JSON list of C-alpha atoms in Angstrom, two decimals:
[
{"chain": "A", "resi": 99, "resn": "UNK", "atom": "CA", "xyz": [126.18, -27.57, -88.78]},
{"chain": "A", "resi": 100, "resn": "UNK", "atom": "CA", "xyz": [126.05, -30.90, -88.35]},
{"chain": "A", "resi": 101, "resn": "UNK", "atom": "CA", "xyz": [129.14, -32.83, -87.64]},
{"chain": "A", "resi": 102, "resn": "UNK", "atom": "CA", "xyz": [129.72, -35.65, -89.87]},
{"chain": "A", "resi": 103, "resn": "UNK", "atom": "CA", "xyz": [129.78, -38.97, -88.90]},
{"chain": "A", "resi": 104, "resn": "UNK", "atom": "CA", "xyz": [133.55, -40.23, -87.22]},
{"chain": "A", "resi": 105, "resn": "UNK", "atom": "CA", "xyz": [132.00, -44.21, -87.84]},
{"chain": "A", "resi": 106, "resn": "UNK", "atom": "CA", "xyz": [131.08, -44.82, -90.99]},
{"chain": "A", "resi": 107, "resn": "UNK", "atom": "CA", "xyz": [130.15, -49.11, -90.36]},
{"chain": "A", "resi": 108, "resn": "UNK", "atom": "CA", "xyz": [126.89, -47.31, -87.86]},
{"chain": "A", "resi": 109, "resn": "UNK", "atom": "CA", "xyz": [126.11, -44.95, -90.62]},
{"chain": "A", "resi": 110, "resn": "UNK", "atom": "CA", "xyz": [125.87, -48.28, -92.70]},
{"chain": "A", "resi": 111, "resn": "UNK", "atom": "CA", "xyz": [124.40, -50.40, -90.24]},
{"chain": "A", "resi": 112, "resn": "UNK", "atom": "CA", "xyz": [121.69, -47.04, -90.35]},
{"chain": "A", "resi": 113, "resn": "UNK", "atom": "CA", "xyz": [121.15, -47.05, -94.03]},
{"chain": "A", "resi": 114, "resn": "UNK", "atom": "CA", "xyz": [119.97, -50.62, -93.68]},
{"chain": "A", "resi": 115, "resn": "UNK", "atom": "CA", "xyz": [117.40, -51.02, -91.16]},
{"chain": "A", "resi": 116, "resn": "UNK", "atom": "CA", "xyz": [116.09, -47.82, -92.42]},
{"chain": "A", "resi": 117, "resn": "UNK", "atom": "CA", "xyz": [116.29, -49.03, -96.03]},
{"chain": "A", "resi": 118, "resn": "UNK", "atom": "CA", "xyz": [115.03, -52.63, -94.18]},
{"chain": "A", "resi": 119, "resn": "UNK", "atom": "CA", "xyz": [112.28, -51.02, -92.78]},
{"chain": "A", "resi": 120, "resn": "UNK", "atom": "CA", "xyz": [110.56, -48.55, -95.52]},
{"chain": "A", "resi": 121, "resn": "UNK", "atom": "CA", "xyz": [109.62, -52.02, -97.51]},
{"chain": "A", "resi": 122, "resn": "UNK", "atom": "CA", "xyz": [107.68, -53.00, -94.02]},
{"chain": "A", "resi": 123, "resn": "UNK", "atom": "CA", "xyz": [106.25, -50.57, -93.04]},
{"chain": "A", "resi": 124, "resn": "UNK", "atom": "CA", "xyz": [104.02, -51.93, -90.91]},
{"chain": "A", "resi": 125, "resn": "UNK", "atom": "CA", "xyz": [100.00, -49.94, -90.40]},
{"chain": "A", "resi": 126, "resn": "UNK", "atom": "CA", "xyz": [99.79, -49.63, -86.60]},
{"chain": "A", "resi": 127, "resn": "UNK", "atom": "CA", "xyz": [97.05, -48.77, -84.92]},
{"chain": "A", "resi": 128, "resn": "UNK", "atom": "CA", "xyz": [97.67, -47.03, -82.07]},
{"chain": "A", "resi": 129, "resn": "UNK", "atom": "CA", "xyz": [95.11, -44.66, -80.27]},
{"chain": "A", "resi": 130, "resn": "UNK", "atom": "CA", "xyz": [96.12, -40.94, -82.38]},
{"chain": "A", "resi": 131, "resn": "UNK", "atom": "CA", "xyz": [95.49, -43.08, -86.33]},
{"chain": "A", "resi": 132, "resn": "UNK", "atom": "CA", "xyz": [92.39, -44.63, -84.90]},
{"chain": "A", "resi": 133, "resn": "UNK", "atom": "CA", "xyz": [91.54, -41.27, -83.85]},
{"chain": "A", "resi": 134, "resn": "UNK", "atom": "CA", "xyz": [92.04, -40.06, -86.82]},
{"chain": "A", "resi": 135, "resn": "UNK", "atom": "CA", "xyz": [90.34, -42.77, -88.91]},
{"chain": "A", "resi": 136, "resn": "UNK", "atom": "CA", "xyz": [87.62, -42.25, -86.59]},
{"chain": "A", "resi": 137, "resn": "UNK", "atom": "CA", "xyz": [87.77, -37.89, -87.34]},
{"chain": "A", "resi": 138, "resn": "UNK", "atom": "CA", "xyz": [87.64, -39.00, -91.07]},
{"chain": "A", "resi": 139, "resn": "UNK", "atom": "CA", "xyz": [84.88, -41.73, -91.53]},
{"chain": "A", "resi": 140, "resn": "UNK", "atom": "CA", "xyz": [83.02, -39.33, -88.96]},
{"chain": "A", "resi": 141, "resn": "UNK", "atom": "CA", "xyz": [83.93, -36.14, -91.50]},
{"chain": "A", "resi": 142, "resn": "UNK", "atom": "CA", "xyz": [82.74, -37.63, -94.81]},
{"chain": "A", "resi": 143, "resn": "UNK", "atom": "CA", "xyz": [79.34, -39.34, -93.30]},
{"chain": "A", "resi": 144, "resn": "UNK", "atom": "CA", "xyz": [78.05, -35.91, -92.27]},
{"chain": "A", "resi": 145, "resn": "UNK", "atom": "CA", "xyz": [79.39, -34.40, -95.71]},
{"chain": "A", "resi": 146, "resn": "UNK", "atom": "CA", "xyz": [77.44, -36.99, -97.60]},
{"chain": "A", "resi": 147, "resn": "UNK", "atom": "CA", "xyz": [74.60, -36.32, -95.41]},
{"chain": "A", "resi": 148, "resn": "UNK", "atom": "CA", "xyz": [75.09, -32.71, -95.54]},
{"chain": "A", "resi": 149, "resn": "UNK", "atom": "CA", "xyz": [74.35, -32.69, -99.16]},
{"chain": "A", "resi": 150, "resn": "UNK", "atom": "CA", "xyz": [71.75, -35.22, -98.89]},
{"chain": "A", "resi": 151, "resn": "UNK", "atom": "CA", "xyz": [69.26, -32.98, -97.02]},
{"chain": "A", "resi": 152, "resn": "UNK", "atom": "CA", "xyz": [70.22, -30.05, -98.93]},
{"chain": "A", "resi": 153, "resn": "UNK", "atom": "CA", "xyz": [69.50, -31.61, -102.22]},
{"chain": "A", "resi": 154, "resn": "UNK", "atom": "CA", "xyz": [66.01, -33.05, -100.69]},
{"chain": "A", "resi": 155, "resn": "UNK", "atom": "CA", "xyz": [65.02, -29.66, -99.22]},
{"chain": "A", "resi": 156, "resn": "UNK", "atom": "CA", "xyz": [65.89, -27.95, -102.64]},
{"chain": "A", "resi": 157, "resn": "UNK", "atom": "CA", "xyz": [63.77, -30.38, -104.45]},
{"chain": "A", "resi": 158, "resn": "UNK", "atom": "CA", "xyz": [61.30, -30.29, -101.75]},
{"chain": "A", "resi": 159, "resn": "UNK", "atom": "CA", "xyz": [61.21, -25.99, -102.58]},
{"chain": "A", "resi": 160, "resn": "UNK", "atom": "CA", "xyz": [61.30, -26.73, -106.12]},
{"chain": "A", "resi": 161, "resn": "UNK", "atom": "CA", "xyz": [58.23, -28.49, -106.07]},
{"chain": "A", "resi": 162, "resn": "UNK", "atom": "CA", "xyz": [56.49, -26.25, -104.09]},
{"chain": "A", "resi": 163, "resn": "UNK", "atom": "CA", "xyz": [57.42, -23.00, -106.04]},
{"chain": "A", "resi": 164, "resn": "UNK", "atom": "CA", "xyz": [56.46, -24.58, -109.44]},
{"chain": "A", "resi": 165, "resn": "UNK", "atom": "CA", "xyz": [52.64, -26.51, -107.36]},
{"chain": "A", "resi": 166, "resn": "UNK", "atom": "CA", "xyz": [52.57, -22.05, -106.57]},
{"chain": "A", "resi": 167, "resn": "UNK", "atom": "CA", "xyz": [53.77, -20.11, -109.72]},
{"chain": "A", "resi": 168, "resn": "UNK", "atom": "CA", "xyz": [52.39, -22.10, -112.86]},
{"chain": "A", "resi": 169, "resn": "UNK", "atom": "CA", "xyz": [54.93, -21.48, -116.05]}
]
């Protein structure tokens, strides 16, 4: 069990500190954040590229299939 705080003033000061920091919440660009942002952008770009390539291949396959097997 966590012991109860003995000093109520320190608890109140801590509460005020966290209340003041909740309003600001600055985005700090440290190495981990930059890496995560880069990773998200890279994954989004590669997913987009994969989708466009697969659509292009499907379209050319359907065109070739229609040429060889006219309905």
